[in-house]
mmCIF file of C-alpha atoms in Angstrom:
data_model
loop_
_atom_site.group_PDB
_atom_site.id
_atom_site.type_symbol
_atom_site.label_atom_id
_atom_site.label_comp_id
_atom_site.label_asym_id
_atom_site.label_seq_id
_atom_site.Cartn_x
_atom_site.Cartn_y
_atom_site.Cartn_z
ATOM 1 C CA MET P 983 25.111 40.212 13.173
ATOM 2 C CA VAL P 984 23.987 42.162 16.221
ATOM 3 C CA SER P 985 25.113 45.781 16.638
ATOM 4 C CA LEU P 986 24.273 47.594 19.881
ATOM 5 C CA ALA P 987 25.450 51.055 20.926
ATOM 6 C CA ALA P 988 27.471 51.380 24.116
ATOM 7 C CA PRO P 989 25.480 52.998 26.938
ATOM 8 C CA PRO P 990 26.498 56.363 28.392
ATOM 9 C CA SER P 991 28.091 56.553 31.814
ATOM 10 C CA GLY P 992 25.985 57.003 34.947
ATOM 11 C CA ARG P 993 24.054 54.598 37.134
ATOM 12 C CA ARG P 994 20.487 55.429 36.047
ATOM 13 C CA PRO P 995 21.239 55.670 32.314
ATOM 14 C CA GLN P 996 23.170 52.387 32.580
ATOM 15 C CA GLN P 997 20.165 50.766 34.215
ATOM 16 C CA ASN P 998 17.846 52.085 31.490
ATOM 17 C CA ASP P 999 20.217 50.957 28.763
ATOM 18 C CA SER P 1000 20.547 47.558 30.428
ATOM 19 C CA ASP P 1001 16.774 47.114 30.410
ATOM 20 C CA SER P 1002 16.647 48.222 26.794
ATOM 21 C CA LEU P 1003 19.355 45.738 25.849
ATOM 22 C CA ARG P 1004 17.470 42.952 27.587
ATOM 23 C CA SER P 1005 14.340 43.784 25.611
ATOM 24 C CA ARG P 1006 16.246 43.979 22.361
ATOM 25 C CA ALA P 1007 17.997 40.688 23.107
ATOM 26 C CA ARG P 1008 14.692 38.966 23.766
ATOM 27 C CA VAL P 1009 13.163 40.379 20.590
ATOM 28 C CA ILE P 1010 16.151 39.412 18.460
ATOM 29 C CA GLY P 1011 16.356 35.946 19.996
ATOM 30 C CA TRP P 1012 12.681 35.152 19.554
ATOM 31 C CA GLY P 1013 12.773 36.613 16.046
ATOM 32 C CA LEU P 1014 15.637 34.344 15.017
ATOM 33 C CA VAL P 1015 13.917 31.300 16.549
ATOM 34 C CA ALA P 1016 10.674 32.150 14.736
ATOM 35 C CA ALA P 1017 12.491 32.628 11.426
ATOM 36 C CA ALA P 1018 14.188 29.237 11.813
ATOM 37 C CA THR P 1019 11.012 27.370 12.689
ATOM 38 C CA VAL P 1020 8.880 28.895 9.923
ATOM 39 C CA SER P 1021 10.851 27.028 7.257
ATOM 40 C CA CYS P 1022 10.550 23.677 9.071
ATOM 41 C CA GLN P 1023 7.996 21.054 8.081
ATOM 42 C CA THR P 1024 5.088 20.139 10.332
ATOM 43 C CA TYR P 1025 3.990 16.664 11.350
ATOM 44 C CA GLU P 1026 0.649 15.362 10.095
ATOM 45 C CA ARG P 1027 -0.733 12.098 11.429
ATOM 46 C CA ASP P 1028 -1.719 9.524 8.799
ATOM 47 C CA PRO P 1029 -3.388 6.636 10.671
ATOM 48 C CA LEU P 1030 -3.317 3.077 9.387
ATOM 49 C CA ASP P 1031 -6.782 1.913 8.286
ATOM 50 C CA ILE P 1032 -6.719 -1.833 7.640
ATOM 51 C CA ALA P 1033 -10.498 -2.077 7.208
ATOM 52 C CA ALA P 1034 -10.480 0.563 4.465
ATOM 53 C CA ARG P 1035 -7.706 -1.292 2.673
ATOM 54 C CA LEU P 1036 -9.621 -4.575 2.764
ATOM 55 C CA ASP P 1037 -12.750 -2.800 1.504
ATOM 56 C CA ALA P 1038 -10.717 -1.389 -1.385
ATOM 57 C CA VAL P 1039 -9.507 -4.872 -2.333
ATOM 58 C CA ALA P 1040 -13.039 -6.256 -2.114
ATOM 59 C CA SER P 1041 -14.405 -3.476 -4.343
ATOM 60 C CA ARG P 1042 -11.983 -4.069 -7.206
ATOM 61 C CA SER P 1043 -14.630 -6.044 -9.063
ATOM 62 C CA THR P 1044 -16.616 -2.811 -9.488
ATOM 63 C CA ARG P 1045 -13.609 -0.633 -10.284
ATOM 64 C CA LEU P 1046 -12.592 -3.073 -13.019
ATOM 65 C CA ALA P 1047 -15.910 -2.598 -14.793
ATOM 66 C CA PRO P 1048 -16.005 -3.681 -18.461
ATOM 67 C CA GLU P 1049 -17.239 -0.301 -19.700
ATOM 68 C CA THR P 1050 -13.953 1.258 -18.604
ATOM 69 C CA ALA P 1051 -11.863 -1.363 -20.352
ATOM 70 C CA GLN P 1052 -10.760 -1.667 -23.946
ATOM 71 C CA ALA P 1053 -8.521 -4.600 -24.753
ATOM 72 C CA PHE P 1054 -8.494 -5.399 -21.045
ATOM 73 C CA ASP P 1055 -11.966 -6.960 -20.749
ATOM 74 C CA LEU P 1056 -12.859 -9.191 -17.826
ATOM 75 C CA THR P 1057 -16.451 -9.907 -18.847
ATOM 76 C CA ASP P 1058 -15.365 -12.865 -20.966
ATOM 77 C CA GLY P 1059 -13.119 -14.245 -18.224
ATOM 78 C CA ILE P 1060 -9.560 -13.595 -17.137
ATOM 79 C CA THR P 1061 -6.881 -14.912 -19.459
ATOM 80 C CA LEU P 1062 -3.241 -15.465 -18.572
ATOM 81 C CA ASP P 1063 -2.167 -12.119 -20.087
ATOM 82 C CA GLU P 1064 -4.833 -10.257 -18.124
ATOM 83 C CA ALA P 1065 -3.882 -12.121 -14.950
ATOM 84 C CA GLU P 1066 -0.253 -11.013 -15.392
ATOM 85 C CA VAL P 1067 -1.345 -7.378 -15.739
ATOM 86 C CA MET P 1068 -3.519 -7.547 -12.617
ATOM 87 C CA ALA P 1069 -0.717 -9.220 -10.662
ATOM 88 C CA LEU P 1070 1.803 -6.548 -11.680
ATOM 89 C CA VAL P 1071 -0.587 -3.775 -10.652
ATOM 90 C CA TYR P 1072 -2.217 -5.186 -7.516
ATOM 91 C CA GLY P 1073 0.329 -7.745 -6.262
ATOM 92 C CA ALA P 1074 1.005 -7.122 -2.564
ATOM 93 C CA ASP P 1075 4.719 -7.942 -2.698
ATOM 94 C CA LEU P 1076 5.233 -5.644 -5.683
ATOM 95 C CA ARG P 1077 3.385 -2.801 -3.981
ATOM 96 C CA ILE P 1078 5.729 -3.160 -1.005
ATOM 97 C CA ALA P 1079 8.775 -3.196 -3.295
ATOM 98 C CA ARG P 1080 7.599 -0.040 -5.073
ATOM 99 C CA ALA P 1081 7.011 1.654 -1.718
ATOM 100 C CA GLU P 1082 10.555 0.748 -0.664
ATOM 101 C CA ALA P 1083 11.820 2.253 -3.921
ATOM 102 C CA GLY P 1084 9.833 5.376 -3.050
ATOM 103 C CA VAL P 1085 11.710 5.596 0.256
ATOM 104 C CA ALA P 1086 15.012 5.348 -1.611
ATOM 105 C CA ALA P 1087 13.835 8.037 -4.048
ATOM 106 C CA ALA P 1088 12.962 10.365 -1.164
ATOM 107 C CA ASN P 1089 16.408 9.823 0.331
ATOM 108 C CA ALA P 1090 18.034 10.550 -3.032
ATOM 109 C CA ARG P 1091 16.067 13.777 -3.438
ATOM 110 C CA THR P 1092 17.184 15.138 -0.074
ATOM 111 C CA ALA P 1093 20.740 13.781 0.116
ATOM 112 C CA GLY P 1094 23.766 16.038 -0.065
ATOM 113 C CA ARG P 1095 22.325 19.073 1.698
ATOM 114 C CA TRP P 1096 24.388 21.266 3.959
ATOM 115 C CA VAL P 1097 24.073 20.939 7.706
ATOM 116 C CA ASP P 1098 21.882 23.663 9.191
ATOM 117 C CA PRO P 1099 23.777 26.496 10.879
ATOM 118 C CA VAL P 1100 23.742 26.726 14.653
ATOM 119 C CA LEU P 1101 22.866 29.987 16.379
ATOM 120 C CA GLY P 1102 24.467 30.701 19.722
ATOM 121 C CA VAL P 1103 23.352 33.593 21.959
ATOM 122 C CA ASN P 1104 24.944 34.629 25.239
ATOM 123 C CA GLY P 1105 24.505 37.488 27.666
ATOM 124 C CA ALA P 1106 26.158 38.744 30.841
ATOM 125 C CA GLU P 1107 25.747 41.508 33.399
ATOM 126 C CA PHE P 1108 27.833 42.713 36.313
ATOM 127 C CA LEU P 1109 25.786 42.423 39.493
ATOM 128 C CA SER P 1110 28.099 44.418 41.746
ATOM 129 C CA PRO P 1111 28.605 47.123 40.917
ATOM 130 C CA SER P 1112 25.683 47.315 38.527
ATOM 131 C CA GLY P 1113 26.756 47.543 34.900
ATOM 132 C CA PRO P 1114 25.297 47.375 31.420
ATOM 133 C CA PHE P 1115 23.902 44.168 30.002
ATOM 134 C CA GLU P 1116 26.397 42.555 27.609
ATOM 135 C CA PHE P 1117 24.956 40.644 24.677
ATOM 136 C CA GLY P 1118 26.565 38.523 21.949
ATOM 137 C CA ALA P 1119 25.496 36.187 19.183
ATOM 138 C CA MET P 1120 27.338 33.817 16.838
ATOM 139 C CA VAL P 1121 26.239 31.680 13.906
ATOM 140 C CA ASN P 1122 28.293 28.496 13.349
ATOM 141 C CA PHE P 1123 28.525 26.895 9.909
ATOM 142 C CA SER P 1124 29.899 23.530 8.860
ATOM 143 C CA LEU P 1125 31.803 23.892 5.579
ATOM 144 C CA PRO P 1126 31.812 20.532 3.681
ATOM 145 C CA VAL P 1127 35.392 20.709 2.464
ATOM 146 C CA SER P 1128 35.855 16.921 2.825
ATOM 147 C CA GLY P 1129 33.523 16.084 -0.086
ATOM 148 C CA ARG P 1130 31.213 14.171 2.237
ATOM 149 C CA LEU P 1131 28.012 15.682 0.834
ATOM 150 C CA LYS P 1132 28.860 14.690 -2.744
ATOM 151 C CA ALA P 1133 29.673 11.158 -1.598
ATOM 152 C CA LEU P 1134 26.412 11.013 0.352
ATOM 153 C CA GLU P 1135 24.495 12.105 -2.744
ATOM 154 C CA SER P 1136 26.198 9.446 -4.873
ATOM 155 C CA GLN P 1137 25.436 6.781 -2.281
ATOM 156 C CA ALA P 1138 21.758 7.770 -2.133
ATOM 157 C CA ASP P 1139 21.487 7.732 -5.939
ATOM 158 C CA ALA P 1140 23.051 4.262 -6.050
ATOM 159 C CA SER P 1141 20.594 3.043 -3.406
ATOM 160 C CA HIS P 1142 17.693 4.395 -5.458
ATOM 161 C CA ARG P 1143 18.923 2.641 -8.607
ATOM 162 C CA ALA P 1144 19.335 -0.594 -6.669
ATOM 163 C CA ALA P 1145 15.781 -0.305 -5.325
ATOM 164 C CA LEU P 1146 14.438 0.182 -8.863
ATOM 165 C CA ARG P 1147 16.433 -2.829 -10.067
ATOM 166 C CA ARG P 1148 14.967 -4.834 -7.205
ATOM 167 C CA VAL P 1149 11.440 -3.852 -8.225
ATOM 168 C CA TRP P 1150 12.184 -4.842 -11.819
ATOM 169 C CA ALA P 1151 13.579 -8.226 -10.736
ATOM 170 C CA GLN P 1152 10.596 -8.869 -8.469
ATOM 171 C CA GLU P 1153 8.217 -8.020 -11.310
ATOM 172 C CA TRP P 1154 9.845 -10.674 -13.486
ATOM 173 C CA ALA P 1155 9.781 -13.177 -10.618
ATOM 174 C CA TYR P 1156 6.151 -12.306 -9.884
ATOM 175 C CA ARG P 1157 5.238 -12.812 -13.528
ATOM 176 C CA ASN P 1158 6.939 -16.208 -13.498
ATOM 177 C CA ASP P 1159 5.042 -17.120 -10.321
ATOM 178 C CA VAL P 1160 1.759 -16.206 -12.014
ATOM 179 C CA ARG P 1161 2.621 -18.282 -15.069
ATOM 180 C CA ARG P 1162 3.691 -21.254 -12.966
ATOM 181 C CA ALA P 1163 0.515 -21.095 -10.887
ATOM 182 C CA TRP P 1164 -1.585 -20.630 -14.020
ATOM 183 C CA ILE P 1165 -0.027 -23.682 -15.689
ATOM 184 C CA GLU P 1166 -0.608 -25.787 -12.578
ATOM 185 C CA TRP P 1167 -4.214 -24.591 -12.403
ATOM 186 C CA THR P 1168 -4.822 -25.235 -16.120
ATOM 187 C CA ILE P 1169 -3.378 -28.755 -15.897
ATOM 188 C CA ALA P 1170 -5.520 -29.472 -12.849
ATOM 189 C CA VAL P 1171 -8.631 -28.163 -14.630
ATOM 190 C CA GLU P 1172 -7.975 -30.284 -17.730
ATOM 191 C CA ARG P 1173 -7.235 -33.333 -15.623
ATOM 192 C CA GLY P 1174 -10.428 -32.742 -13.689
ATOM 193 C CA ASN P 1175 -12.408 -32.565 -16.936
ATOM 194 C CA LEU P 1176 -10.912 -35.860 -18.077
ATOM 195 C CA LEU P 1177 -11.543 -37.535 -14.739
ATOM 196 C CA ARG P 1178 -15.094 -36.220 -14.713
ATOM 197 C CA THR P 1179 -15.693 -37.839 -18.106
ATOM 198 C CA VAL P 1180 -14.111 -41.095 -16.891
ATOM 199 C CA VAL P 1181 -16.287 -41.093 -13.758
ATOM 200 C CA GLU P 1182 -19.415 -40.538 -15.850
ATOM 201 C CA GLN P 1183 -18.458 -43.416 -18.130
ATOM 202 C CA PHE P 1184 -17.655 -45.715 -15.217
ATOM 203 C CA THR P 1185 -20.956 -44.782 -13.589
ATOM 204 C CA THR P 1186 -22.802 -45.825 -16.751
ATOM 205 C CA ILE P 1187 -20.786 -49.027 -17.018
ATOM 206 C CA GLU P 1188 -21.349 -49.840 -13.355
ATOM 207 C CA ALA P 1189 -25.118 -49.380 -13.790
ATOM 208 C CA VAL P 1190 -25.066 -51.749 -16.774
ATOM 209 C CA ALA P 1191 -22.982 -54.210 -14.758
ATOM 210 C CA GLN P 1192 -25.599 -54.218 -11.998
ATOM 211 C CA ARG P 1193 -28.282 -55.184 -14.512
ATOM 212 C CA LEU P 1194 -26.044 -57.876 -16.010
ATOM 213 C CA GLU P 1195 -25.347 -59.237 -12.536
ATOM 214 C CA LYS P 1196 -29.043 -59.487 -11.801
ATOM 215 C CA ALA P 1197 -29.517 -61.258 -15.124
ATOM 216 C CA GLY P 1198 -26.709 -63.649 -14.242
ATOM 217 C CA ALA P 1199 -24.580 -62.596 -17.193
ATOM 218 C CA ILE P 1200 -21.537 -61.603 -15.050
ATOM 219 C CA ARG P 1201 -20.266 -62.588 -11.640
ATOM 220 C CA SER P 1202 -20.631 -60.426 -8.536
ATOM 221 C CA ALA P 1203 -16.848 -60.248 -8.221
ATOM 222 C CA ASP P 1204 -16.560 -58.661 -11.658
ATOM 223 C CA ARG P 1205 -19.151 -56.033 -10.781
ATOM 224 C CA ARG P 1206 -17.342 -55.275 -7.507
ATOM 225 C CA LEU P 1207 -14.105 -54.730 -9.431
ATOM 226 C CA LEU P 1208 -15.881 -52.149 -11.545
ATOM 227 C CA ARG P 1209 -17.250 -50.542 -8.382
ATOM 228 C CA ILE P 1210 -13.752 -50.358 -6.861
ATOM 229 C CA GLU P 1211 -12.426 -48.736 -10.022
ATOM 230 C CA LEU P 1212 -15.279 -46.215 -9.999
ATOM 231 C CA VAL P 1213 -14.613 -45.280 -6.365
ATOM 232 C CA GLY P 1214 -10.901 -44.858 -7.142
ATOM 233 C CA ARG P 1215 -11.656 -42.484 -10.014
ATOM 234 C CA GLN P 1216 -14.099 -40.533 -7.848
ATOM 235 C CA THR P 1217 -11.375 -40.162 -5.224
ATOM 236 C CA ASP P 1218 -8.933 -38.908 -7.868
ATOM 237 C CA LEU P 1219 -11.555 -36.426 -9.070
ATOM 238 C CA ALA P 1220 -12.143 -35.086 -5.554
ATOM 239 C CA LEU P 1221 -8.392 -34.605 -5.076
ATOM 240 C CA VAL P 1222 -8.054 -32.813 -8.399
ATOM 241 C CA GLU P 1223 -11.011 -30.555 -7.592
ATOM 242 C CA TYR P 1224 -9.258 -29.600 -4.356
ATOM 243 C CA GLN P 1225 -6.073 -28.865 -6.334
ATOM 244 C CA VAL P 1226 -8.074 -26.689 -8.736
ATOM 245 C CA ALA P 1227 -9.607 -24.700 -5.873
ATOM 246 C CA ASP P 1228 -6.237 -24.306 -4.165
ATOM 247 C CA ALA P 1229 -4.486 -23.177 -7.369
ATOM 248 C CA GLU P 1230 -7.334 -20.766 -8.127
ATOM 249 C CA ALA P 1231 -7.093 -19.231 -4.662
ATOM 250 C CA ARG P 1232 -3.332 -18.850 -5.117
ATOM 251 C CA LEU P 1233 -3.888 -17.135 -8.467
ATOM 252 C CA PHE P 1234 -6.419 -14.740 -6.972
ATOM 253 C CA GLY P 1235 -3.914 -13.934 -4.234
ATOM 254 C CA LEU P 1236 -1.197 -13.172 -6.786
ATOM 255 C CA MET P 1237 -3.626 -10.907 -8.639
ATOM 256 C CA GLY P 1238 -4.441 -9.011 -5.448
ATOM 257 C CA LEU P 1239 -7.982 -10.394 -5.145
ATOM 258 C CA PHE P 1240 -9.733 -12.288 -2.404
ATOM 259 C CA PRO P 1241 -10.502 -16.004 -2.957
ATOM 260 C CA GLY P 1242 -13.928 -16.462 -4.434
ATOM 261 C CA ALA P 1243 -13.877 -13.144 -6.303
ATOM 262 C CA PRO P 1244 -16.597 -12.945 -8.977
ATOM 263 C CA PHE P 1245 -14.247 -13.570 -11.879
ATOM 264 C CA GLU P 1246 -13.973 -16.534 -14.197
ATOM 265 C CA LEU P 1247 -10.540 -17.796 -15.125
ATOM 266 C CA VAL P 1248 -10.017 -19.043 -18.673
ATOM 267 C CA PRO P 1249 -7.723 -22.097 -18.790
ATOM 268 C CA GLY P 1250 -4.861 -21.969 -21.234
ATOM 269 C CA LEU P 1251 -1.142 -22.526 -21.524
ATOM 270 C CA PRO P 1252 1.315 -19.758 -22.482
ATOM 271 C CA VAL P 1253 2.380 -19.691 -26.105
ATOM 272 C CA ASN P 1254 6.127 -19.947 -26.514
ATOM 273 C CA ASP P 1255 8.059 -18.342 -29.333
ATOM 274 C CA SER P 1256 8.824 -21.065 -31.866
ATOM 275 C CA SER P 1257 11.861 -19.239 -33.237
ATOM 276 C CA ALA P 1258 15.274 -20.504 -32.249
ATOM 277 C CA PRO P 1259 16.710 -18.720 -29.204
ATOM 278 C CA GLN P 1260 19.559 -16.340 -29.889
ATOM 279 C CA ALA P 1261 22.922 -17.606 -28.735
ATOM 280 C CA LEU P 1262 24.387 -15.307 -26.078
ATOM 281 C CA SER P 1263 27.849 -15.165 -24.649
ATOM 282 C CA HIS P 1264 28.360 -15.873 -20.976
ATOM 283 C CA GLY P 1265 28.794 -12.172 -20.235
ATOM 284 C CA ALA P 1266 25.686 -11.134 -22.169
ATOM 285 C CA LEU P 1267 23.668 -13.909 -20.546
ATOM 286 C CA ALA P 1268 24.673 -12.802 -17.072
ATOM 287 C CA GLN P 1269 24.113 -9.113 -17.860
ATOM 288 C CA SER P 1270 20.529 -9.836 -18.936
ATOM 289 C CA ASN P 1271 19.613 -11.729 -15.776
ATOM 290 C CA PRO P 1272 17.468 -9.692 -13.332
ATOM 291 C CA GLU P 1273 19.032 -11.242 -10.231
ATOM 292 C CA VAL P 1274 22.588 -10.567 -11.428
ATOM 293 C CA LEU P 1275 21.735 -6.979 -12.355
ATOM 294 C CA THR P 1276 20.119 -6.419 -8.962
ATOM 295 C CA LEU P 1277 23.145 -7.778 -7.112
ATOM 296 C CA ALA P 1278 25.410 -5.655 -9.322
ATOM 297 C CA ALA P 1279 23.398 -2.603 -8.258
ATOM 298 C CA ASP P 1280 23.798 -3.681 -4.614
ATOM 299 C CA TYR P 1281 27.556 -3.863 -5.198
ATOM 300 C CA GLU P 1282 27.511 -0.291 -6.494
ATOM 301 C CA VAL P 1283 25.705 0.752 -3.303
ATOM 302 C CA ALA P 1284 28.416 -0.951 -1.251
ATOM 303 C CA GLU P 1285 31.061 0.816 -3.348
ATOM 304 C CA GLN P 1286 29.518 4.231 -2.796
ATOM 305 C CA THR P 1287 29.026 3.477 0.911
ATOM 306 C CA LEU P 1288 32.735 2.758 1.263
ATOM 307 C CA ALA P 1289 33.550 6.002 -0.557
ATOM 308 C CA LEU P 1290 31.249 7.864 1.845
ATOM 309 C CA GLU P 1291 32.876 6.338 4.922
ATOM 310 C CA ILE P 1292 36.318 7.205 3.547
ATOM 311 C CA THR P 1293 35.335 10.860 3.229
ATOM 312 C CA LYS P 1294 34.027 10.867 6.806
ATOM 313 C CA GLN P 1295 37.527 10.382 8.178
ATOM 314 C CA TYR P 1296 38.445 13.790 6.779
ATOM 315 C CA PRO P 1297 36.963 16.541 8.953
ATOM 316 C CA ASP P 1298 34.797 19.406 7.786
ATOM 317 C CA LEU P 1299 35.692 22.950 8.697
ATOM 318 C CA GLY P 1300 33.623 24.736 11.334
ATOM 319 C CA LEU P 1301 33.210 28.477 10.863
ATOM 320 C CA GLY P 1302 31.591 30.830 13.341
ATOM 321 C CA LEU P 1303 30.618 34.461 12.656
ATOM 322 C CA GLY P 1304 29.105 36.763 15.241
ATOM 323 C CA ALA P 1305 29.179 39.993 17.194
ATOM 324 C CA SER P 1306 29.000 41.041 20.832
ATOM 325 C CA ASP P 1307 28.248 44.299 22.587
ATOM 326 C CA ASP P 1308 29.676 45.392 25.909
ATOM 327 C CA ILE P 1309 30.563 48.597 27.694
ATOM 328 C CA ASP P 1310 33.515 49.171 25.420
ATOM 329 C CA GLY P 1311 31.422 48.967 22.259
ATOM 330 C CA THR P 1312 30.496 46.471 19.561
ATOM 331 C CA ARG P 1313 33.025 43.963 18.286
ATOM 332 C CA ALA P 1314 32.956 41.358 15.524
ATOM 333 C CA GLU P 1315 33.934 37.770 16.284
ATOM 334 C CA ILE P 1316 35.076 34.896 14.111
ATOM 335 C CA GLY P 1317 35.852 31.325 15.068
ATOM 336 C CA LEU P 1318 37.328 28.315 13.284
ATOM 337 C CA SER P 1319 37.222 24.683 14.388
ATOM 338 C CA ILE P 1320 38.380 21.452 12.799
ATOM 339 C CA PRO P 1321 38.434 17.932 14.303
ATOM 340 C CA LEU P 1322 41.802 16.211 14.319
ATOM 341 C CA PRO P 1323 41.649 12.673 12.841
ATOM 342 C CA ILE P 1324 44.236 11.164 15.151
ATOM 343 C CA TRP P 1325 42.697 8.145 16.933
ATOM 344 C CA ASN P 1326 39.270 7.258 15.547
ATOM 345 C CA ARG P 1327 39.534 8.208 11.846
ATOM 346 C CA ASN P 1328 36.190 6.395 11.264
ATOM 347 C CA ALA P 1329 38.178 3.150 11.122
ATOM 348 C CA ARG P 1330 35.395 0.809 12.240
ATOM 349 C CA ARG P 1331 32.882 2.019 9.677
ATOM 350 C CA ILE P 1332 35.483 2.002 6.906
ATOM 351 C CA GLU P 1333 36.485 -1.593 7.558
ATOM 352 C CA SER P 1334 32.845 -2.644 7.837
ATOM 353 C CA ALA P 1335 32.019 -0.946 4.516
ATOM 354 C CA ARG P 1336 35.025 -2.600 2.864
ATOM 355 C CA ALA P 1337 33.921 -6.030 4.092
ATOM 356 C CA ASN P 1338 30.350 -5.395 2.900
ATOM 357 C CA ARG P 1339 31.693 -4.467 -0.523
ATOM 358 C CA GLU P 1340 33.567 -7.758 -0.717
ATOM 359 C CA LEU P 1341 30.403 -9.602 0.352
ATOM 360 C CA ALA P 1342 28.391 -7.828 -2.357
ATOM 361 C CA ARG P 1343 31.056 -8.770 -4.905
ATOM 362 C CA MET P 1344 30.888 -12.448 -3.945
ATOM 363 C CA ARG P 1345 27.095 -12.478 -4.165
ATOM 364 C CA ALA P 1346 27.061 -10.894 -7.626
ATOM 365 C CA GLU P 1347 29.814 -13.138 -8.974
ATOM 366 C CA SER P 1348 28.208 -16.287 -7.557
ATOM 367 C CA ALA P 1349 24.855 -15.372 -9.096
ATOM 368 C CA ALA P 1350 26.502 -14.744 -12.469
ATOM 369 C CA GLU P 1351 28.297 -18.096 -12.311
ATOM 370 C CA GLY P 1352 25.025 -19.820 -11.490
ATOM 371 C CA VAL P 1353 23.374 -18.327 -14.574
ATOM 372 C CA VAL P 1354 25.991 -19.567 -17.058
ATOM 373 C CA ARG P 1355 26.467 -23.035 -15.542
#
């Protein structure tokens, strides 16, 4: 609130008081602006450095040194369990999902805050005849009587929970991708070992057949049949070796490593639990599925979004408090404002949010039906 004394009568004193009021107005105005800006955050540039990121990925072989590991030891090769751990930590898609969850967490931390007040300053002066400088100021507040801030906070919390559910579901999917790729790679490795043994045996047999052909013990056609079979097995071996290299590169990519990283993969198939699976009801089976739980969280976001849009059709109360000073003295001022929801009433956003909620319901129900079919 600004309180200024009325100036005495007389042309010269009025001029002096007018100058003094101008100075005081400037000081008060700049002081309020400085006080408002001190509490604001400042921007700091954080440039994107792709080369540094690639160097960090390439240097993981040194940061995963065996002396820093306990049960997690890569010196004897990477097993399936160790590959799953590396994929969950360094997988690119999972890192993106966790960063998206971090964005949702930041929104949840800052949601539901009041709108900043607005400061209004005005001044006036009679030019003819010369009079004192009149000065006034008013601070306008928005009072959240509609419950919009609480709804916004609930919607942000639901979005954060949905983002965490999405990370959890992607972790399970990523783990399944690693296991599937590992099984394909292990099968290709074992098949390559078998074909390599077959090729070695056929090579020996073909060499013996050449000597028998020279001795006249077998016909040339028989030896050529053996040669054709040997070439066929060599072709199969070359194809399998390509499949092994391709599956290995895919595994390294899932683990967040470059192809050709100095790690040895240990072939092996996952060990399944031999105990009989526990019978679950349809509801329990659907409620334990990561995709269904994620879509259920998305439905809750749609529900809270609709609630938020509903509250937006009810207006918040605007309150203004201030003071002004003129030749008659200092007076206090108060102002009230409220929008009238007559025509718009946020109808478009409400209907859109209602339709999105129905869409989220259909997605969750369809996913649950697909699980129990």
